[in-house]
Amino acid sequence: MPRTPRSGEPVKPAAALGLPAASALVIGSIVGTGVFALPSALAPYGPISLVAFVVVTLGALALALTFGALSKRVPASGGPYVYAREAFGEFAGFLNAWSYWITAWAGNAAIVVAWVGYVEVFVNTGHQKWISVLLALVGLWIPAAINLTGVRNTGAFQVITTVLKFVPLVFMATVGLLFIDPDNFGTFNASGQSALGAISAAAAIALFSYLGLEAASVVAGRVREPDRNVPRATVYGTLVCAVIYILGTLAVFGTVSHGRLGDSTAPFTDAANNIFGGTWAGDVVAGTAIISGIGALNGWTMLCAEMPYAAARDGLFPTAFARLRGENGVPVFGIVTSTVLASLITVFSYTRFEDVFTKIVLLSVLTAVIPYLFSAAAQLYWLLVRGRETLSPRRLARDVTVAVLALVFSYWSIQGSGYQTVYYGLFVLLLGVPVYVWLKRGQGAYGAPSAPVGALPRERRAPETPPSVPRSSRALRTNRVGGRPRRTDSPQHD
């Protein structure tokens, strides 16, 4: 049971994250270990991949603006889950929570395997498998332990790791530009495909780098002044990452020869060594990648618990996920369960690394894009139904354009994941349907007004999020009398 004070009032999770910590959570969740290998992955396409990066960045910014707008209307924990539930009902909300939860813990497994690769620059250089597994488990459970101490410590750790990881990245994105040699770039389109085909293929890789931009909206209930700080943290964090990504990748393309870059396993390390000579600079970059990875794991571990917590509070996830422990109101069950699942899939990945690891990465991307798509659709739905009442024509046109761009970008991202990934992703997504049936098993007849089975009683629910509204009493009910919509009940949040 969640802890309650003597007055009988429910515990509200501490709103301990200010704008700096919320922005650090966004940046730390976006920037993991993948950015340090990204230039090598893009090298086979040549400098045209930078064009793809710009296109993907525009799509990511459209999503960031969309999440920012949605969080102003529903400033509560849950992010994509809450937006889908409020716009399209409980089942859509559940599917988003289920999909995003898979993204979080499966993504942690992918991050930690890449993180171990940088740790083994200094230890276990012989890559003994059992030691690698042990290092991976340590990498997963250290962030879990930090999260179990409370959101304040999690936020502080996120700020520290974000600052440390950005020092060399900012250096490469600024000073590194001064050492660019145009001869290193090679053929503009080295893929052998058409320009459009090369951009699409490179974009499918580049879009991996922006997962996590929604982090602040997922934990909005723990952010101070969420209607103000969550949109700012989302947009500011995404913009900072976009600048660092594009300029940093440009600097690596220009300081490492194209032929060598394609074979590099640590392109930022090679670039630093080329600038300074020797190997010490490369070791510094490897150390930065270790800090970056542990910071990303810290942020994603928090997201692993917050999304199911928000859904469980409404009876759309098992009740255990909504129980808070300790003075700080920590969702212990969500943190521990997600870390255990990430540990299991990590151990399994080390038995079939090349096959399973790649599938984990692609699957986590697909399951993240599905909530992105629903969020963009929820924003577009609100604008088309309520926008004319609350926004000026110019503002409405701008916001609709941004929402449509975010929606198109989400579809493009799904297409770029590949047919096999979409197949497995759909299968994993639909595995949640029996879970939903089990959660709703005692509700009775369809549309019955009884509380969802598994939901916490009203007096024991965390109060920072409004309860879900039954479909029969949605705030936007309309009757088409004389061809004009007519409001029949109270308005939603603006």
PDB file of N, CA and C in Angstrom, residues 17 24-26 28-32 100-112 115 136-151 153-155 157-158 161 165 211-212 214-215 218-219 222 292-310 321 329-343 346:
ATOM      1  N   LEU A  17      11.972  18.428  -9.230  1.00  0.00           N
ATOM      2  CA  LEU A  17      12.761  18.775 -10.408  1.00  0.00           C
ATOM      3  C   LEU A  17      12.419  20.184 -10.877  1.00  0.00           C
ATOM      4  N   ALA A  24      18.090  18.668 -17.898  1.00  0.00           N
ATOM      5  CA  ALA A  24      19.153  17.665 -17.845  1.00  0.00           C
ATOM      6  C   ALA A  24      18.598  16.268 -18.063  1.00  0.00           C
ATOM      7  N   LEU A  25      17.376  16.023 -17.570  1.00  0.00           N
ATOM      8  CA  LEU A  25      16.748  14.717 -17.785  1.00  0.00           C
ATOM      9  C   LEU A  25      16.490  14.489 -19.273  1.00  0.00           C
ATOM     10  N   VAL A  26      16.007  15.521 -19.965  1.00  0.00           N
ATOM     11  CA  VAL A  26      15.768  15.406 -21.411  1.00  0.00           C
ATOM     12  C   VAL A  26      17.089  15.162 -22.139  1.00  0.00           C
ATOM     13  N   GLY A  28      20.001  14.169 -20.908  1.00  0.00           N
ATOM     14  CA  GLY A  28      20.625  12.919 -20.497  1.00  0.00           C
ATOM     15  C   GLY A  28      19.945  11.694 -21.069  1.00  0.00           C
ATOM     16  N   SER A  29      18.621  11.768 -21.275  1.00  0.00           N
ATOM     17  CA  SER A  29      17.904  10.636 -21.863  1.00  0.00           C
ATOM     18  C   SER A  29      18.159  10.528 -23.363  1.00  0.00           C
ATOM     19  N   ILE A  30      18.328  11.678 -24.025  1.00  0.00           N
ATOM     20  CA  ILE A  30      18.619  11.664 -25.463  1.00  0.00           C
ATOM     21  C   ILE A  30      20.054  11.223 -25.721  1.00  0.00           C
ATOM     22  N   VAL A  31      20.995  11.822 -25.000  1.00  0.00           N
ATOM     23  CA  VAL A  31      22.419  11.568 -25.243  1.00  0.00           C
ATOM     24  C   VAL A  31      22.876  10.407 -24.371  1.00  0.00           C
ATOM     25  N   GLY A  32      23.026   9.257 -24.951  1.00  0.00           N
ATOM     26  CA  GLY A  32      23.566   8.106 -24.246  1.00  0.00           C
ATOM     27  C   GLY A  32      24.931   7.767 -24.811  1.00  0.00           C
ATOM     28  N   TYR A 100       5.480   2.122 -24.447  1.00  0.00           N
ATOM     29  CA  TYR A 100       6.581   2.939 -23.928  1.00  0.00           C
ATOM     30  C   TYR A 100       7.339   2.216 -22.827  1.00  0.00           C
ATOM     31  N   TRP A 101       6.646   1.448 -22.025  1.00  0.00           N
ATOM     32  CA  TRP A 101       7.317   0.677 -20.973  1.00  0.00           C
ATOM     33  C   TRP A 101       8.312  -0.312 -21.574  1.00  0.00           C
ATOM     34  N   ILE A 102       7.909  -0.971 -22.658  1.00  0.00           N
ATOM     35  CA  ILE A 102       8.830  -1.878 -23.349  1.00  0.00           C
ATOM     36  C   ILE A 102      10.035  -1.102 -23.870  1.00  0.00           C
ATOM     37  N   THR A 103       9.787   0.077 -24.443  1.00  0.00           N
ATOM     38  CA  THR A 103      10.877   0.914 -24.932  1.00  0.00           C
ATOM     39  C   THR A 103      11.892   1.192 -23.842  1.00  0.00           C
ATOM     40  N   ALA A 104      11.396   1.537 -22.654  1.00  0.00           N
ATOM     41  CA  ALA A 104      12.270   1.980 -21.576  1.00  0.00           C
ATOM     42  C   ALA A 104      13.198   0.868 -21.097  1.00  0.00           C
ATOM     43  N   TRP A 105      12.640  -0.293 -20.744  1.00  0.00           N
ATOM     44  CA  TRP A 105      13.534  -1.309 -20.186  1.00  0.00           C
ATOM     45  C   TRP A 105      14.332  -2.042 -21.267  1.00  0.00           C
ATOM     46  N   ALA A 106      13.757  -2.230 -22.454  1.00  0.00           N
ATOM     47  CA  ALA A 106      14.528  -2.832 -23.539  1.00  0.00           C
ATOM     48  C   ALA A 106      15.619  -1.877 -24.002  1.00  0.00           C
ATOM     49  N   GLY A 107      15.316  -0.587 -24.041  1.00  0.00           N
ATOM     50  CA  GLY A 107      16.327   0.402 -24.396  1.00  0.00           C
ATOM     51  C   GLY A 107      17.468   0.430 -23.404  1.00  0.00           C
ATOM     52  N   ASN A 108      17.165   0.243 -22.117  1.00  0.00           N
ATOM     53  CA  ASN A 108      18.228   0.185 -21.113  1.00  0.00           C
ATOM     54  C   ASN A 108      19.174  -0.979 -21.373  1.00  0.00           C
ATOM     55  N   ALA A 109      18.614  -2.105 -21.818  1.00  0.00           N
ATOM     56  CA  ALA A 109      19.463  -3.245 -22.147  1.00  0.00           C
ATOM     57  C   ALA A 109      20.412  -2.901 -23.294  1.00  0.00           C
ATOM     58  N   ALA A 110      19.916  -2.195 -24.300  1.00  0.00           N
ATOM     59  CA  ALA A 110      20.761  -1.802 -25.424  1.00  0.00           C
ATOM     60  C   ALA A 110      21.829  -0.795 -24.987  1.00  0.00           C
ATOM     61  N   ILE A 111      21.439   0.173 -24.170  1.00  0.00           N
ATOM     62  CA  ILE A 111      22.393   1.185 -23.706  1.00  0.00           C
ATOM     63  C   ILE A 111      23.510   0.548 -22.904  1.00  0.00           C
ATOM     64  N   VAL A 112      23.160  -0.373 -22.006  1.00  0.00           N
ATOM     65  CA  VAL A 112      24.182  -0.918 -21.119  1.00  0.00           C
ATOM     66  C   VAL A 112      25.170  -1.805 -21.866  1.00  0.00           C
ATOM     67  N   TRP A 115      27.473   0.564 -23.353  1.00  0.00           N
ATOM     68  CA  TRP A 115      28.236   1.158 -22.259  1.00  0.00           C
ATOM     69  C   TRP A 115      29.393   0.260 -21.833  1.00  0.00           C
ATOM     70  N   ALA A 136      27.785  -5.275 -17.074  1.00  0.00           N
ATOM     71  CA  ALA A 136      26.485  -4.801 -17.548  1.00  0.00           C
ATOM     72  C   ALA A 136      25.475  -4.750 -16.412  1.00  0.00           C
ATOM     73  N   LEU A 137      25.453  -5.772 -15.582  1.00  0.00           N
ATOM     74  CA  LEU A 137      24.517  -5.788 -14.465  1.00  0.00           C
ATOM     75  C   LEU A 137      24.814  -4.673 -13.468  1.00  0.00           C
ATOM     76  N   VAL A 138      26.096  -4.403 -13.242  1.00  0.00           N
ATOM     77  CA  VAL A 138      26.474  -3.283 -12.377  1.00  0.00           C
ATOM     78  C   VAL A 138      25.971  -1.971 -12.975  1.00  0.00           C
ATOM     79  N   GLY A 139      26.138  -1.824 -14.307  1.00  0.00           N
ATOM     80  CA  GLY A 139      25.690  -0.613 -14.988  1.00  0.00           C
ATOM     81  C   GLY A 139      24.187  -0.403 -14.913  1.00  0.00           C
ATOM     82  N   LEU A 140      23.420  -1.491 -14.826  1.00  0.00           N
ATOM     83  CA  LEU A 140      21.957  -1.369 -14.715  1.00  0.00           C
ATOM     84  C   LEU A 140      21.501  -1.071 -13.291  1.00  0.00           C
ATOM     85  N   TRP A 141      22.172  -1.675 -12.314  1.00  0.00           N
ATOM     86  CA  TRP A 141      21.670  -1.580 -10.945  1.00  0.00           C
ATOM     87  C   TRP A 141      22.180  -0.365 -10.180  1.00  0.00           C
ATOM     88  N   ILE A 142      23.279   0.249 -10.617  1.00  0.00           N
ATOM     89  CA  ILE A 142      23.706   1.507  -9.978  1.00  0.00           C
ATOM     90  C   ILE A 142      22.659   2.602 -10.199  1.00  0.00           C
ATOM     91  N   PRO A 143      22.206   2.850 -11.429  1.00  0.00           N
ATOM     92  CA  PRO A 143      21.131   3.839 -11.612  1.00  0.00           C
ATOM     93  C   PRO A 143      19.847   3.459 -10.882  1.00  0.00           C
ATOM     94  N   ALA A 144      19.536   2.146 -10.825  1.00  0.00           N
ATOM     95  CA  ALA A 144      18.334   1.720 -10.098  1.00  0.00           C
ATOM     96  C   ALA A 144      18.457   2.086  -8.618  1.00  0.00           C
ATOM     97  N   ALA A 145      19.645   1.872  -8.044  1.00  0.00           N
ATOM     98  CA  ALA A 145      19.856   2.212  -6.638  1.00  0.00           C
ATOM     99  C   ALA A 145      19.699   3.710  -6.406  1.00  0.00           C
ATOM    100  N   ILE A 146      20.206   4.515  -7.338  1.00  0.00           N
ATOM    101  CA  ILE A 146      20.074   5.972  -7.213  1.00  0.00           C
ATOM    102  C   ILE A 146      18.611   6.372  -7.277  1.00  0.00           C
ATOM    103  N   ASN A 147      17.862   5.796  -8.197  1.00  0.00           N
ATOM    104  CA  ASN A 147      16.437   6.108  -8.326  1.00  0.00           C
ATOM    105  C   ASN A 147      15.659   5.699  -7.075  1.00  0.00           C
ATOM    106  N   LEU A 148      16.080   4.623  -6.419  1.00  0.00           N
ATOM    107  CA  LEU A 148      15.379   4.164  -5.227  1.00  0.00           C
ATOM    108  C   LEU A 148      15.553   5.106  -4.046  1.00  0.00           C
ATOM    109  N   THR A 149      16.546   5.996  -4.115  1.00  0.00           N
ATOM    110  CA  THR A 149      16.748   6.952  -3.019  1.00  0.00           C
ATOM    111  C   THR A 149      15.851   8.172  -3.142  1.00  0.00           C
ATOM    112  N   GLY A 150      15.191   8.345  -4.278  1.00  0.00           N
ATOM    113  CA  GLY A 150      14.274   9.466  -4.428  1.00  0.00           C
ATOM    114  C   GLY A 150      14.584  10.324  -5.631  1.00  0.00           C
ATOM    115  N   VAL A 151      13.582  11.091  -6.070  1.00  0.00           N
ATOM    116  CA  VAL A 151      13.695  11.861  -7.299  1.00  0.00           C
ATOM    117  C   VAL A 151      14.692  13.012  -7.170  1.00  0.00           C
ATOM    118  N   ASN A 153      17.655  13.033  -5.595  1.00  0.00           N
ATOM    119  CA  ASN A 153      18.985  12.501  -5.884  1.00  0.00           C
ATOM    120  C   ASN A 153      19.124  12.112  -7.351  1.00  0.00           C
ATOM    121  N   THR A 154      18.045  11.572  -7.918  1.00  0.00           N
ATOM    122  CA  THR A 154      18.066  11.218  -9.337  1.00  0.00           C
ATOM    123  C   THR A 154      18.303  12.448 -10.197  1.00  0.00           C
ATOM    124  N   GLY A 155      17.602  13.543  -9.876  1.00  0.00           N
ATOM    125  CA  GLY A 155      17.765  14.776 -10.633  1.00  0.00           C
ATOM    126  C   GLY A 155      19.156  15.362 -10.495  1.00  0.00           C
ATOM    127  N   PHE A 157      21.970  13.744  -9.792  1.00  0.00           N
ATOM    128  CA  PHE A 157      22.906  12.893 -10.529  1.00  0.00           C
ATOM    129  C   PHE A 157      22.793  13.148 -12.025  1.00  0.00           C
ATOM    130  N   GLN A 158      21.572  13.401 -12.496  1.00  0.00           N
ATOM    131  CA  GLN A 158      21.366  13.655 -13.915  1.00  0.00           C
ATOM    132  C   GLN A 158      22.046  14.952 -14.347  1.00  0.00           C
ATOM    133  N   THR A 161      25.998  14.297 -14.434  1.00  0.00           N
ATOM    134  CA  THR A 161      26.448  13.491 -15.574  1.00  0.00           C
ATOM    135  C   THR A 161      26.241  14.226 -16.891  1.00  0.00           C
ATOM    136  N   LYS A 165      29.334  14.885 -19.412  1.00  0.00           N
ATOM    137  CA  LYS A 165      29.331  14.266 -20.738  1.00  0.00           C
ATOM    138  C   LYS A 165      29.416  15.317 -21.850  1.00  0.00           C
ATOM    139  N   LEU A 211      15.613   9.649 -29.322  1.00  0.00           N
ATOM    140  CA  LEU A 211      14.718   9.017 -28.359  1.00  0.00           C
ATOM    141  C   LEU A 211      14.990   9.570 -26.960  1.00  0.00           C
ATOM    142  N   GLY A 212      13.943   9.932 -26.257  1.00  0.00           N
ATOM    143  CA  GLY A 212      14.081  10.496 -24.928  1.00  0.00           C
ATOM    144  C   GLY A 212      13.674  11.951 -24.844  1.00  0.00           C
ATOM    145  N   GLU A 214      10.907  13.182 -24.956  1.00  0.00           N
ATOM    146  CA  GLU A 214       9.649  13.302 -24.218  1.00  0.00           C
ATOM    147  C   GLU A 214       9.824  13.113 -22.715  1.00  0.00           C
ATOM    148  N   ALA A 215      11.061  12.959 -22.253  1.00  0.00           N
ATOM    149  CA  ALA A 215      11.323  12.566 -20.866  1.00  0.00           C
ATOM    150  C   ALA A 215      10.664  13.485 -19.847  1.00  0.00           C
ATOM    151  N   VAL A 218       6.971  12.842 -19.384  1.00  0.00           N
ATOM    152  CA  VAL A 218       6.664  11.588 -18.703  1.00  0.00           C
ATOM    153  C   VAL A 218       6.685  11.764 -17.191  1.00  0.00           C
ATOM    154  N   VAL A 219       7.579  12.613 -16.690  1.00  0.00           N
ATOM    155  CA  VAL A 219       7.709  12.815 -15.240  1.00  0.00           C
ATOM    156  C   VAL A 219       7.154  14.176 -14.822  1.00  0.00           C
ATOM    157  N   ARG A 222       6.433  15.318 -11.294  1.00  0.00           N
ATOM    158  CA  ARG A 222       7.550  15.513 -10.365  1.00  0.00           C
ATOM    159  C   ARG A 222       8.345  16.783 -10.684  1.00  0.00           C
ATOM    160  N   SER A 292      28.381   9.303 -19.862  1.00  0.00           N
ATOM    161  CA  SER A 292      27.173   9.539 -20.655  1.00  0.00           C
ATOM    162  C   SER A 292      26.217   8.361 -20.554  1.00  0.00           C
ATOM    163  N   GLY A 293      26.761   7.160 -20.651  1.00  0.00           N
ATOM    164  CA  GLY A 293      25.922   5.965 -20.590  1.00  0.00           C
ATOM    165  C   GLY A 293      25.243   5.799 -19.244  1.00  0.00           C
ATOM    166  N   ILE A 294      25.985   6.011 -18.165  1.00  0.00           N
ATOM    167  CA  ILE A 294      25.389   5.828 -16.837  1.00  0.00           C
ATOM    168  C   ILE A 294      24.355   6.912 -16.572  1.00  0.00           C
ATOM    169  N   GLY A 295      24.576   8.109 -17.119  1.00  0.00           N
ATOM    170  CA  GLY A 295      23.584   9.170 -16.983  1.00  0.00           C
ATOM    171  C   GLY A 295      22.306   8.848 -17.740  1.00  0.00           C
ATOM    172  N   ALA A 296      22.456   8.315 -18.960  1.00  0.00           N
ATOM    173  CA  ALA A 296      21.281   7.923 -19.739  1.00  0.00           C
ATOM    174  C   ALA A 296      20.505   6.810 -19.047  1.00  0.00           C
ATOM    175  N   LEU A 297      21.226   5.840 -18.484  1.00  0.00           N
ATOM    176  CA  LEU A 297      20.570   4.756 -17.756  1.00  0.00           C
ATOM    177  C   LEU A 297      19.833   5.282 -16.531  1.00  0.00           C
ATOM    178  N   ASN A 298      20.400   6.280 -15.877  1.00  0.00           N
ATOM    179  CA  ASN A 298      19.746   6.883 -14.714  1.00  0.00           C
ATOM    180  C   ASN A 298      18.412   7.513 -15.106  1.00  0.00           C
ATOM    181  N   GLY A 299      18.423   8.275 -16.206  1.00  0.00           N
ATOM    182  CA  GLY A 299      17.191   8.919 -16.659  1.00  0.00           C
ATOM    183  C   GLY A 299      16.151   7.926 -17.143  1.00  0.00           C
ATOM    184  N   TRP A 300      16.577   6.932 -17.917  1.00  0.00           N
ATOM    185  CA  TRP A 300      15.622   5.965 -18.460  1.00  0.00           C
ATOM    186  C   TRP A 300      15.075   5.038 -17.385  1.00  0.00           C
ATOM    187  N   THR A 301      15.858   4.788 -16.325  1.00  0.00           N
ATOM    188  CA  THR A 301      15.337   3.991 -15.212  1.00  0.00           C
ATOM    189  C   THR A 301      14.182   4.713 -14.541  1.00  0.00           C
ATOM    190  N   MET A 302      14.305   6.037 -14.431  1.00  0.00           N
ATOM    191  CA  MET A 302      13.204   6.832 -13.887  1.00  0.00           C
ATOM    192  C   MET A 302      11.971   6.726 -14.784  1.00  0.00           C
ATOM    193  N   LEU A 303      12.168   6.805 -16.101  1.00  0.00           N
ATOM    194  CA  LEU A 303      11.046   6.696 -17.032  1.00  0.00           C
ATOM    195  C   LEU A 303      10.414   5.314 -16.992  1.00  0.00           C
ATOM    196  N   CYS A 304      11.231   4.280 -16.726  1.00  0.00           N
ATOM    197  CA  CYS A 304      10.718   2.914 -16.619  1.00  0.00           C
ATOM    198  C   CYS A 304       9.640   2.792 -15.557  1.00  0.00           C
ATOM    199  N   ALA A 305       9.769   3.586 -14.492  1.00  0.00           N
ATOM    200  CA  ALA A 305       8.805   3.509 -13.398  1.00  0.00           C
ATOM    201  C   ALA A 305       7.674   4.507 -13.549  1.00  0.00           C
ATOM    202  N   GLU A 306       7.939   5.681 -14.122  1.00  0.00           N
ATOM    203  CA  GLU A 306       6.940   6.747 -14.153  1.00  0.00           C
ATOM    204  C   GLU A 306       5.785   6.454 -15.109  1.00  0.00           C
ATOM    205  N   MET A 307       6.061   5.889 -16.270  1.00  0.00           N
ATOM    206  CA  MET A 307       4.984   5.612 -17.217  1.00  0.00           C
ATOM    207  C   MET A 307       4.006   4.573 -16.664  1.00  0.00           C
ATOM    208  N   PRO A 308       4.458   3.392 -16.207  1.00  0.00           N
ATOM    209  CA  PRO A 308       3.489   2.449 -15.644  1.00  0.00           C
ATOM    210  C   PRO A 308       2.845   2.953 -14.359  1.00  0.00           C
ATOM    211  N   TYR A 309       3.559   3.802 -13.597  1.00  0.00           N
ATOM    212  CA  TYR A 309       2.962   4.394 -12.399  1.00  0.00           C
ATOM    213  C   TYR A 309       1.734   5.223 -12.762  1.00  0.00           C
ATOM    214  N   ALA A 310       1.870   6.050 -13.782  1.00  0.00           N
ATOM    215  CA  ALA A 310       0.750   6.893 -14.191  1.00  0.00           C
ATOM    216  C   ALA A 310      -0.421   6.044 -14.677  1.00  0.00           C
ATOM    217  N   PHE A 321       2.373  -1.174  -9.497  1.00  0.00           N
ATOM    218  CA  PHE A 321       3.168  -0.105 -10.095  1.00  0.00           C
ATOM    219  C   PHE A 321       2.810   1.271  -9.524  1.00  0.00           C
ATOM    220  N   GLY A 329       8.202   9.066  -1.680  1.00  0.00           N
ATOM    221  CA  GLY A 329       7.202   8.546  -2.610  1.00  0.00           C
ATOM    222  C   GLY A 329       7.823   7.897  -3.829  1.00  0.00           C
ATOM    223  N   VAL A 330       8.636   6.844  -3.636  1.00  0.00           N
ATOM    224  CA  VAL A 330       9.362   6.184  -4.725  1.00  0.00           C
ATOM    225  C   VAL A 330       8.552   5.004  -5.254  1.00  0.00           C
ATOM    226  N   PRO A 331       8.332   4.900  -6.568  1.00  0.00           N
ATOM    227  CA  PRO A 331       7.646   3.737  -7.146  1.00  0.00           C
ATOM    228  C   PRO A 331       8.597   2.542  -7.248  1.00  0.00           C
ATOM    229  N   VAL A 332       8.846   1.912  -6.114  1.00  0.00           N
ATOM    230  CA  VAL A 332       9.876   0.875  -6.005  1.00  0.00           C
ATOM    231  C   VAL A 332       9.607  -0.292  -6.939  1.00  0.00           C
ATOM    232  N   PHE A 333       8.361  -0.748  -6.989  1.00  0.00           N
ATOM    233  CA  PHE A 333       8.044  -1.928  -7.797  1.00  0.00           C
ATOM    234  C   PHE A 333       8.380  -1.693  -9.265  1.00  0.00           C
ATOM    235  N   GLY A 334       8.048  -0.520  -9.790  1.00  0.00           N
ATOM    236  CA  GLY A 334       8.336  -0.218 -11.188  1.00  0.00           C
ATOM    237  C   GLY A 334       9.821  -0.182 -11.477  1.00  0.00           C
ATOM    238  N   ILE A 335      10.590   0.413 -10.578  1.00  0.00           N
ATOM    239  CA  ILE A 335      12.047   0.491 -10.770  1.00  0.00           C
ATOM    240  C   ILE A 335      12.664  -0.893 -10.755  1.00  0.00           C
ATOM    241  N   VAL A 336      12.314  -1.686  -9.753  1.00  0.00           N
ATOM    242  CA  VAL A 336      12.929  -3.010  -9.599  1.00  0.00           C
ATOM    243  C   VAL A 336      12.503  -3.948 -10.727  1.00  0.00           C
ATOM    244  N   THR A 337      11.196  -3.972 -11.039  1.00  0.00           N
ATOM    245  CA  THR A 337      10.711  -4.873 -12.086  1.00  0.00           C
ATOM    246  C   THR A 337      11.342  -4.561 -13.434  1.00  0.00           C
ATOM    247  N   SER A 338      11.396  -3.284 -13.795  1.00  0.00           N
ATOM    248  CA  SER A 338      11.963  -2.896 -15.082  1.00  0.00           C
ATOM    249  C   SER A 338      13.447  -3.214 -15.153  1.00  0.00           C
ATOM    250  N   THR A 339      14.165  -3.023 -14.052  1.00  0.00           N
ATOM    251  CA  THR A 339      15.601  -3.320 -14.043  1.00  0.00           C
ATOM    252  C   THR A 339      15.846  -4.824 -14.126  1.00  0.00           C
ATOM    253  N   VAL A 340      14.987  -5.610 -13.485  1.00  0.00           N
ATOM    254  CA  VAL A 340      15.109  -7.076 -13.592  1.00  0.00           C
ATOM    255  C   VAL A 340      14.898  -7.516 -15.046  1.00  0.00           C
ATOM    256  N   LEU A 341      13.872  -6.983 -15.712  1.00  0.00           N
ATOM    257  CA  LEU A 341      13.628  -7.341 -17.112  1.00  0.00           C
ATOM    258  C   LEU A 341      14.790  -6.916 -18.003  1.00  0.00           C
ATOM    259  N   ALA A 342      15.326  -5.712 -17.776  1.00  0.00           N
ATOM    260  CA  ALA A 342      16.477  -5.254 -18.551  1.00  0.00           C
ATOM    261  C   ALA A 342      17.685  -6.159 -18.305  1.00  0.00           C
ATOM    262  N   SER A 343      17.850  -6.613 -17.062  1.00  0.00           N
ATOM    263  CA  SER A 343      18.967  -7.507 -16.734  1.00  0.00           C
ATOM    264  C   SER A 343      18.836  -8.838 -17.468  1.00  0.00           C
ATOM    265  N   THR A 346      19.536  -8.406 -21.131  1.00  0.00           N
ATOM    266  CA  THR A 346      20.959  -8.122 -21.324  1.00  0.00           C
ATOM    267  C   THR A 346      21.779  -9.406 -21.266  1.00  0.00           C
TER     268      THR A 346
END
